[in-house]
Coordinates of C-alpha atoms and ligand atoms in Angstrom, one line a residue:
M1 CA 0.0 0.0 0.0
A2 CA 2.3 2.8 1.2
D3 CA 5.4 0.9 0.2
T4 CA 5.9 3.1 -2.9
A5 CA 5.5 6.3 -1.0
L6 CA 9.2 6.9 -0.7
M7 CA 10.0 6.6 -4.3
T8 CA 10.8 9.6 -6.3
I9 CA 8.6 10.7 -9.2
P10 CA 9.5 8.4 -12.1
G11 CA 10.4 9.5 -15.6
I12 CA 11.9 12.8 -16.5
V13 CA 11.2 15.3 -13.8
D14 CA 12.3 18.8 -14.6
P15 CA 12.5 21.2 -11.7
V16 CA 9.5 23.5 -11.7
P17 CA 10.8 26.9 -12.6
A18 CA 9.3 29.5 -10.3
A19 CA 7.0 31.7 -12.3
R20 CA 7.2 35.4 -11.8
D21 CA 4.4 36.9 -9.9
I22 CA 4.3 39.9 -12.2
T23 CA 5.8 40.0 -15.6
P24 CA 8.1 43.0 -15.5
R25 CA 7.4 45.2 -18.5
A26 CA 9.9 47.3 -20.3
D27 CA 7.9 50.4 -19.5
G28 CA 7.8 49.6 -15.8
R29 CA 4.1 49.5 -15.6
I30 CA 2.4 46.7 -13.6
D31 CA -0.2 44.3 -14.9
L32 CA -3.1 44.3 -12.5
I33 CA -4.7 41.1 -13.8
G34 CA -4.0 38.2 -11.4
L35 CA -3.3 40.3 -8.4
P36 CA -5.5 39.8 -5.3
R37 CA -7.5 42.9 -4.3
P38 CA -5.3 43.7 -1.2
R39 CA -2.3 43.7 -3.5
I40 CA -3.9 46.2 -5.8
R41 CA -4.7 48.4 -2.8
E42 CA -1.0 48.2 -1.7
L43 CA 0.2 49.2 -5.1
F44 CA -2.2 52.1 -5.2
A45 CA -0.9 53.2 -1.8
A46 CA 2.7 52.8 -2.8
A47 CA 2.0 54.9 -5.8
G48 CA 0.8 57.8 -3.6
L49 CA -2.9 57.3 -2.6
D50 CA -3.7 57.6 1.1
E51 CA -5.0 54.4 2.7
K52 CA -8.6 55.2 2.4
A53 CA -8.4 56.2 -1.2
A54 CA -6.3 53.3 -2.1
K55 CA -8.9 50.9 -0.6
L56 CA -11.8 52.6 -2.4
R57 CA -10.0 52.8 -5.8
A58 CA -8.9 49.1 -5.5
K59 CA -12.5 48.1 -5.0
Q60 CA -13.7 50.2 -7.9
V61 CA -10.9 49.1 -10.3
F62 CA -11.3 45.4 -9.3
H63 CA -15.0 45.7 -10.2
W64 CA -14.2 47.1 -13.6
L65 CA -11.5 44.5 -14.2
Y66 CA -13.3 41.4 -13.3
H67 CA -17.0 42.2 -13.4
R68 CA -17.1 44.5 -16.4
G69 CA -14.0 43.2 -18.2
V70 CA -12.7 46.5 -19.3
T71 CA -9.2 46.7 -20.7
D72 CA -8.8 50.4 -20.7
F73 CA -8.8 52.7 -17.7
E74 CA -10.6 55.3 -19.8
A75 CA -13.7 53.1 -19.7
M76 CA -13.9 53.3 -15.9
T77 CA -16.6 55.9 -16.0
D78 CA -17.0 56.3 -12.3
I79 CA -13.4 57.1 -11.8
A80 CA -12.5 60.8 -12.1
K81 CA -11.3 61.7 -15.6
S82 CA -8.1 63.2 -14.2
M83 CA -7.3 59.9 -12.4
R84 CA -7.6 57.6 -15.4
P85 CA -4.3 58.8 -17.0
W86 CA -2.6 58.5 -13.6
L87 CA -3.7 54.8 -13.5
A88 CA -2.6 54.2 -17.1
E89 CA 0.8 55.6 -16.5
R90 CA 1.5 53.1 -13.8
F91 CA -0.6 50.1 -14.6
V92 CA -1.9 48.0 -17.4
I93 CA -4.8 45.6 -17.8
G94 CA -3.3 42.6 -19.6
R95 CA -4.6 39.7 -21.6
P96 CA -2.7 36.7 -22.9
E97 CA -1.7 37.2 -26.5
I98 CA -3.7 35.1 -29.0
V99 CA -1.4 33.4 -31.5
E100 CA -4.2 31.4 -33.2
A101 CA -7.9 30.8 -32.8
Q102 CA -9.4 27.6 -34.2
H103 CA -13.1 26.6 -34.6
S104 CA -14.1 22.9 -34.7
V105 CA -17.0 21.7 -36.9
D106 CA -18.7 20.7 -33.6
G107 CA -18.5 24.2 -32.1
T108 CA -15.5 23.6 -29.9
R109 CA -13.0 26.5 -30.0
K110 CA -9.3 26.3 -29.3
W111 CA -6.9 29.2 -28.7
L112 CA -3.2 29.1 -28.9
L113 CA -1.9 31.7 -26.4
R114 CA 1.5 33.2 -25.7
T115 CA 3.0 34.4 -22.5
A116 CA 4.8 37.8 -22.4
D117 CA 8.1 35.9 -22.3
G118 CA 7.2 33.9 -25.4
H119 CA 5.8 30.5 -24.2
D120 CA 2.8 28.9 -25.9
Y121 CA -0.1 27.3 -24.2
E122 CA -3.7 26.5 -25.0
M123 CA -7.2 26.9 -23.9
V124 CA -10.4 25.2 -25.2
F125 CA -14.1 26.2 -25.1
I126 CA -16.6 23.4 -25.3
P127 CA -20.3 24.5 -25.7
D128 CA -23.2 22.1 -25.5
E129 CA -26.9 22.4 -25.0
T130 CA -26.8 23.0 -21.2
R131 CA -23.5 24.5 -20.5
G132 CA -20.3 26.0 -21.9
T133 CA -17.1 24.7 -20.4
L134 CA -13.7 26.4 -20.6
C135 CA -10.8 24.0 -20.3
V136 CA -8.0 26.0 -18.7
S137 CA -4.2 25.3 -18.6
S138 CA -2.1 25.6 -15.5
Q139 CA 1.4 25.0 -16.8
V140 CA 3.2 25.3 -20.1
G141 CA 3.9 21.6 -20.6
C142 CA 3.8 19.0 -17.8
T143 CA 6.5 17.3 -15.7
L144 CA 4.5 14.1 -15.6
N145 CA 4.7 11.5 -18.4
C146 CA 1.3 9.9 -18.7
T147 CA 1.9 7.6 -21.7
F148 CA -1.4 8.3 -23.4
C149 CA -1.3 12.1 -23.1
H150 CA 0.2 14.4 -25.8
T151 CA 0.9 17.1 -23.3
G152 CA 3.0 14.5 -21.4
T153 CA 5.4 14.5 -24.3
M154 CA 6.1 18.2 -23.7
K155 CA 8.8 19.5 -21.4
L156 CA 7.6 21.6 -18.6
V157 CA 8.5 25.1 -19.5
R158 CA 7.1 26.8 -16.5
N159 CA 4.1 27.3 -14.2
L160 CA 1.6 29.8 -15.4
T161 CA 1.1 32.8 -13.2
P162 CA -2.2 33.6 -11.6
G163 CA -2.7 36.4 -14.2
E164 CA -2.0 33.9 -17.1
I165 CA -4.5 31.5 -15.6
V166 CA -7.4 33.9 -14.8
G167 CA -6.4 35.7 -18.1
Q168 CA -7.7 32.7 -20.0
V169 CA -11.1 33.1 -18.5
M170 CA -11.0 36.9 -19.2
L171 CA -10.1 36.2 -22.8
A172 CA -12.8 33.7 -23.2
R173 CA -15.4 36.2 -21.9
D174 CA -13.9 38.7 -24.4
A175 CA -14.2 36.2 -27.3
L176 CA -17.7 35.2 -26.4
S177 CA -18.8 38.9 -25.8
E178 CA -19.9 37.9 -22.3
W179 CA -19.1 40.9 -20.3
P180 CA -22.2 42.8 -19.0
K181 CA -23.2 45.4 -21.5
S182 CA -22.2 48.8 -20.3
A183 CA -24.7 50.3 -17.9
S184 CA -25.9 53.7 -19.0
A185 CA -23.9 56.3 -17.2
S186 CA -25.7 57.5 -14.1
P187 CA -25.4 61.2 -13.2
R188 CA -22.9 60.5 -10.6
E189 CA -20.7 58.6 -13.0
G190 CA -18.1 60.4 -15.2
G191 CA -16.0 61.2 -12.1
D192 CA -15.6 64.9 -12.7
L193 CA -19.1 65.5 -11.5
V194 CA -18.3 64.2 -8.1
Q195 CA -14.8 65.5 -7.8
Q196 CA -14.4 67.8 -4.9
G197 CA -12.5 71.0 -5.6
A198 CA -9.1 71.4 -7.3
P199 CA -6.7 68.4 -7.3
P200 CA -3.9 69.6 -5.1
T201 CA -1.9 66.4 -5.0
E202 CA -2.6 63.1 -6.5
A203 CA -3.2 61.4 -3.2
S204 CA -5.6 63.8 -1.7
A205 CA -7.3 64.6 -5.0
F206 CA -8.2 61.0 -5.6
A207 CA -9.2 60.5 -2.0
G208 CA -12.2 62.8 -2.5
A209 CA -12.8 62.0 -6.1
Y210 CA -15.7 59.6 -5.8
A211 CA -19.1 59.1 -4.5
A212 CA -18.8 56.8 -1.5
D213 CA -20.5 53.8 -3.0
D214 CA -19.6 52.3 -6.4
D215 CA -22.8 50.4 -6.9
D216 CA -23.2 50.7 -10.6
D217 CA -25.1 47.4 -11.0
D218 CA -28.2 48.8 -12.6
F219 CA -28.3 46.0 -15.1
E220 CA -29.1 42.3 -14.9
Y221 CA -26.4 39.7 -15.3
T222 CA -27.3 36.2 -14.2
A223 CA -26.1 32.8 -15.0
D224 CA -29.1 32.3 -17.3
G225 CA -28.2 32.5 -20.9
R226 CA -24.5 32.7 -20.3
L227 CA -22.3 30.9 -22.7
L228 CA -19.4 30.3 -20.4
T229 CA -20.9 28.5 -17.4
N230 CA -18.2 26.1 -16.2
I231 CA -14.5 25.9 -15.8
V232 CA -12.3 22.8 -15.8
M233 CA -8.7 22.8 -14.9
M234 CA -8.0 20.1 -17.5
G235 CA -5.9 21.9 -20.1
M236 CA -2.1 21.6 -20.1
G237 CA -0.3 20.7 -17.0
E238 CA -0.8 19.3 -13.5
P239 CA -2.7 22.0 -11.5
L240 CA -1.6 20.6 -8.1
Y241 CA 2.0 21.1 -9.1
N242 CA 1.2 24.8 -9.4
F243 CA -1.0 25.0 -6.4
D244 CA -0.5 28.5 -5.2
H245 CA -1.0 30.1 -8.6
V246 CA -4.0 28.0 -9.4
R247 CA -5.6 28.8 -6.0
D248 CA -5.0 32.5 -6.4
A249 CA -6.4 32.5 -10.0
L250 CA -9.5 30.5 -9.0
T251 CA -10.0 32.8 -6.0
L252 CA -10.3 35.6 -8.5
V253 CA -12.6 33.6 -10.7
M254 CA -14.9 32.9 -7.7
D255 CA -14.9 36.4 -6.2
G256 CA -18.5 37.6 -6.0
D257 CA -17.6 41.1 -7.1
G258 CA -15.8 39.9 -10.2
L259 CA -16.2 36.9 -12.5
A260 CA -18.4 35.3 -9.7
L261 CA -18.3 31.8 -10.9
S262 CA -19.6 29.4 -8.2
K263 CA -17.1 26.8 -6.9
R264 CA -19.7 24.2 -7.9
R265 CA -19.1 25.1 -11.5
I266 CA -15.4 24.6 -11.3
T267 CA -13.6 21.3 -11.5
L268 CA -9.9 20.7 -10.9
S269 CA -8.4 17.5 -12.4
T270 CA -5.4 15.9 -10.9
S271 CA -3.4 12.9 -11.9
G272 CA -3.2 12.1 -8.2
V273 CA -0.9 14.4 -6.3
I274 CA -2.1 13.2 -3.0
P275 CA -0.2 15.6 -0.7
M276 CA -2.0 18.6 -2.3
M277 CA -5.5 17.2 -2.4
E278 CA -6.6 18.1 1.1
R279 CA -5.4 21.7 0.6
C280 CA -7.2 21.8 -2.7
G281 CA -10.4 21.0 -0.9
E282 CA -9.8 23.4 2.0
E283 CA -8.2 26.4 0.2
I284 CA -10.0 26.3 -3.1
G285 CA -13.1 24.2 -2.4
V286 CA -13.8 23.3 -6.1
N287 CA -15.0 19.9 -7.4
L288 CA -12.3 17.3 -7.7
A289 CA -11.7 15.1 -10.7
V290 CA -9.1 12.4 -10.5
S291 CA -7.4 10.8 -13.5
L292 CA -7.6 7.1 -12.5
H293 CA -7.4 5.3 -15.9
G294 CA -6.3 2.0 -14.3
V295 CA -7.4 -0.2 -11.4
R296 CA -4.3 -2.5 -11.3
K297 CA -0.9 -1.4 -10.2
E298 CA 1.0 -2.5 -13.3
V299 CA -1.5 -0.8 -15.7
R300 CA -1.7 2.5 -13.8
D301 CA 2.1 2.5 -13.3
E302 CA 2.4 2.4 -17.0
L303 CA -0.4 4.9 -17.9
V304 CA 0.1 7.4 -15.1
P305 CA 3.7 6.9 -13.9
L306 CA 3.0 9.1 -10.8
N307 CA 1.2 5.9 -9.6
K308 CA 4.6 4.5 -8.6
K309 CA 4.9 7.4 -6.1
Y310 CA 1.3 7.7 -5.1
G311 CA -0.5 4.3 -5.4
I312 CA -4.1 3.6 -6.1
E313 CA -5.2 2.7 -2.6
D314 CA -3.6 5.8 -1.0
L315 CA -5.2 7.9 -3.8
L316 CA -8.6 6.5 -3.2
Q317 CA -8.2 7.1 0.5
A318 CA -7.3 10.7 -0.2
C319 CA -10.4 11.0 -2.3
A320 CA -12.5 9.6 0.5
D321 CA -11.0 12.3 2.7
Y322 CA -11.5 15.1 0.2
P323 CA -13.0 18.0 2.1
G324 CA -16.5 18.8 0.9
A325 CA -17.0 15.5 -1.0
S326 CA -20.5 14.1 -0.5
N327 CA -23.3 12.5 -2.5
A328 CA -24.4 15.9 -3.5
R329 CA -20.8 16.8 -4.6
R330 CA -19.3 13.6 -5.9
I331 CA -15.7 13.1 -7.0
T332 CA -15.3 12.4 -10.7
F333 CA -13.0 9.6 -11.7
E334 CA -11.7 10.0 -15.3
Y335 CA -11.0 6.8 -17.1
V336 CA -9.6 6.8 -20.6
M337 CA -10.7 3.8 -22.6
I338 CA -7.7 2.2 -24.2
K339 CA -8.0 -0.9 -26.3
G340 CA -6.7 -4.1 -24.6
K341 CA -5.1 -2.1 -21.8
N342 CA -7.7 -1.1 -19.2
D343 CA -11.0 -1.8 -20.8
S344 CA -12.0 -5.4 -19.8
D345 CA -15.2 -6.4 -17.9
D346 CA -12.9 -7.5 -15.1
D347 CA -11.4 -4.0 -15.0
A348 CA -14.9 -2.6 -14.8
R349 CA -15.8 -4.9 -11.9
E350 CA -12.5 -4.1 -10.1
L351 CA -13.3 -0.4 -10.5
V352 CA -16.7 -0.9 -8.8
R353 CA -15.1 -2.9 -6.1
L354 CA -12.6 -0.2 -5.3
L355 CA -15.1 2.6 -5.3
R356 CA -17.3 0.6 -2.9
Q357 CA -14.4 -0.4 -0.7
Y358 CA -13.5 3.3 -0.1
N359 CA -17.2 4.2 0.1
L360 CA -16.6 7.0 -2.4
P361 CA -19.3 9.4 -3.5
A362 CA -18.2 8.9 -7.1
K363 CA -19.1 9.2 -10.7
V364 CA -17.0 7.9 -13.5
N365 CA -16.4 9.6 -16.8
L366 CA -15.4 7.3 -19.5
I367 CA -13.2 9.1 -22.0
P368 CA -12.6 7.4 -25.4
F369 CA -8.9 7.6 -25.9
N370 CA -8.1 10.5 -28.2
P371 CA -5.3 9.6 -30.7
W372 CA -2.4 11.9 -31.5
P373 CA 0.6 11.3 -33.8
G374 CA 2.9 8.7 -32.4
A375 CA 0.7 7.6 -29.6
G376 CA 1.2 3.9 -28.9
Y377 CA -2.5 3.2 -28.0
E378 CA -5.8 2.8 -29.7
C379 CA -9.3 3.7 -28.5
S380 CA -11.5 0.8 -27.2
A381 CA -14.3 -0.3 -29.5
P382 CA -17.7 1.3 -28.9
D383 CA -19.3 -1.9 -27.7
R384 CA -16.4 -2.6 -25.3
I385 CA -16.9 0.9 -23.9
R386 CA -20.7 0.3 -23.6
S387 CA -20.1 -3.0 -21.8
F388 CA -17.7 -1.3 -19.4
S389 CA -20.1 1.5 -18.7
E390 CA -23.0 -0.9 -18.1
I391 CA -21.0 -2.8 -15.5
V392 CA -20.0 0.3 -13.6
F393 CA -23.6 1.6 -13.8
Q394 CA -25.0 -1.7 -12.6
G395 CA -22.5 -1.4 -9.7
G396 CA -24.2 1.8 -8.6
F397 CA -22.1 4.5 -10.2
S398 CA -23.0 6.8 -13.0
A399 CA -20.6 6.1 -15.9
P400 CA -21.4 8.3 -18.9
V401 CA -19.2 8.0 -22.0
R402 CA -17.8 11.3 -23.0
T403 CA -18.2 12.3 -26.6
P404 CA -14.9 13.5 -27.8
R405 CA -15.1 17.1 -28.8
G406 CA -12.9 19.2 -31.1
R407 CA -10.8 16.2 -32.4
D408 CA -10.5 17.8 -35.8
I409 CA -8.6 20.8 -34.3
D410 CA -6.6 18.6 -31.8
A411 CA -8.6 20.2 -28.9
A412 CA -9.9 17.0 -27.3
C413 CA -8.6 15.7 -23.9
G414 CA -4.9 14.9 -24.1
Q415 CA -4.3 16.3 -27.5
L416 CA -3.1 19.7 -26.3
K417 CA 0.6 20.2 -27.1
T418 CA 2.7 23.1 -28.2
A419 CA 6.3 23.2 -29.3
A420 CA 8.4 22.2 -26.3
E421 CA 9.4 18.6 -26.9
K422 CA 10.5 16.2 -24.3
K423 CA 11.7 12.7 -25.0
S424 CA 9.3 9.9 -24.1
R425 CA 10.3 7.4 -21.5
A426 CA 10.3 4.7 -24.2
Q427 CA 12.5 6.9 -26.4
I428 CA 15.0 7.4 -23.6
D429 CA 15.0 3.6 -22.8
R430 CA 15.6 2.9 -26.5
E431 CA 18.5 5.4 -26.7
A432 CA 20.0 4.0 -23.5
A433 CA 19.8 0.5 -24.9
A434 CA 21.3 1.5 -28.2
A435 CA 24.2 3.3 -26.3
A436 CA 24.8 0.2 -24.2
E437 CA 25.0 -2.0 -27.3
A438 CA 27.4 0.3 -29.1
Ligands
LIG501 N1 -2.9 16.9 -15.4 C1 -4.3 16.8 -15.1 C2 -5.2 17.7 -15.9 C3 -5.1 17.7 -17.4 S1 -5.4 16.3 -18.3 C4 -4.7 15.4 -15.1 O1 -4.0 14.5 -15.6 O2 -5.8 15.1 -14.5 C5 -7.2 16.3 -18.5 C6 -7.8 14.9 -18.7 O3 -7.5 14.4 -20.0 C7 -7.1 13.8 -17.8 O4 -8.1 13.0 -17.2 C8 -6.2 13.1 -18.7 O5 -5.9 11.8 -18.2 C9 -7.1 13.0 -20.0 N2 -6.3 12.7 -21.2 C10 -5.0 12.9 -21.4 N3 -4.7 12.4 -22.6 C11 -5.8 11.8 -23.1 C12 -6.1 11.2 -24.4 N4 -5.1 11.0 -25.3 N5 -7.3 10.8 -24.6 C13 -8.3 11.0 -23.7 N6 -8.1 11.6 -22.5 C14 -6.9 12.0 -22.2
LIG502 FE1 0.3 15.8 -17.3 FE2 -2.3 15.3 -17.0 FE3 -1.1 14.8 -19.3 FE4 -0.5 13.3 -17.2 S1 -2.6 13.4 -18.2 S2 1.0 14.1 -18.7 S3 -0.6 14.8 -15.6 S4 -1.4 16.8 -18.4

């Protein structure tokens, strides 16, 4: 059971380069996106506003950034006209750069994005009748080497920053035109009307520049009719290997005064980083999905090599202990269906046995394996998948088969990959064998 706990992570493990909190810009301005509200307040105070003003402005600016989605300080109509250039001289409102946007025949959309320091990563939007799901990346590449996953063949370049993670959600809202339509300016808006007297110094001028309340919500914006309703941390990377940044980004996504997405509509998927799972439940509180993919040690060791460090039993126990898991909030077990590898009726029965043994409030998502060039696996046949699903269902767990989406643009699960290559375990073994023979 715990006998594998002391092993190091197998495969090629690159050190995780620490991502910068704020990308320094040549012009010295600071990107506000990704910063917690208290940090915005600190920066405003450091730039010269008195404490009270800094607090108020931070609240107003935060609302404009995350609730209204503006990318220009000039659009912040309840901020005094004279203050907008002051903000623009010191701060920017960033978005990830879009390198390419693709549209699948099934409506799925994929964006290739670039960080300010030139690394590419991807995000995917998957609409269906009842919801619109954004699949968000947490890292450029991945340190883990799951053998069926295209991202696993990439080198980890670096962790994404909170701004780059929440920036994906902002960009999706931009692309879907989902920011609340501008409220008509109320008489107290347009800052100058409420500015008191001449602006003697920046700090004091801005302290008195606003009406006390910034309640400009005179429009409706509810979940109804939204295109983007759900977020899954299932893009590139292992989110629990970038825990702090993912937590900070999701905190912004959930902030009621901003993007305001409920934690119930956010799912974080992990390949099974047990030591971070409890903190994930406690500090983020989102739904958990676990990439199980195998119910026997040899098979899961191959498919998800992290299994050699954190084995199946310990993983299931950590799931049973996941804070907030209940029958109303079940844990999702992802199970990729690979021909002849993990798809037998016996495997299905073993899966049911394990889920019962740990008394897990569970549902199982069966994902037909999505092929990619050079993958050594094939997808299970449809009636094999049906039989597997039926056994799990009869065992008392919902086991829907996920329809692959966006395969034509390589946007489906496990197909995401940008340029950073890493050698596969098999390739390294082959090279080592060849070198030994020579
Ligand atoms: N690193 C995290 C989240 C990203 S992967 C994790 O592994 O959970 C998102 C999901 O896609 C995981 O369940 C992953 O196992 C699955 N996946 C990866 N490659 C796949 C492929 N080729 N076909 C189908 N699903 C795949
Ligand atoms: Fe990384 Fe997840 Fe792909 Fe495994 S399945 S290589 S953890 S992204």
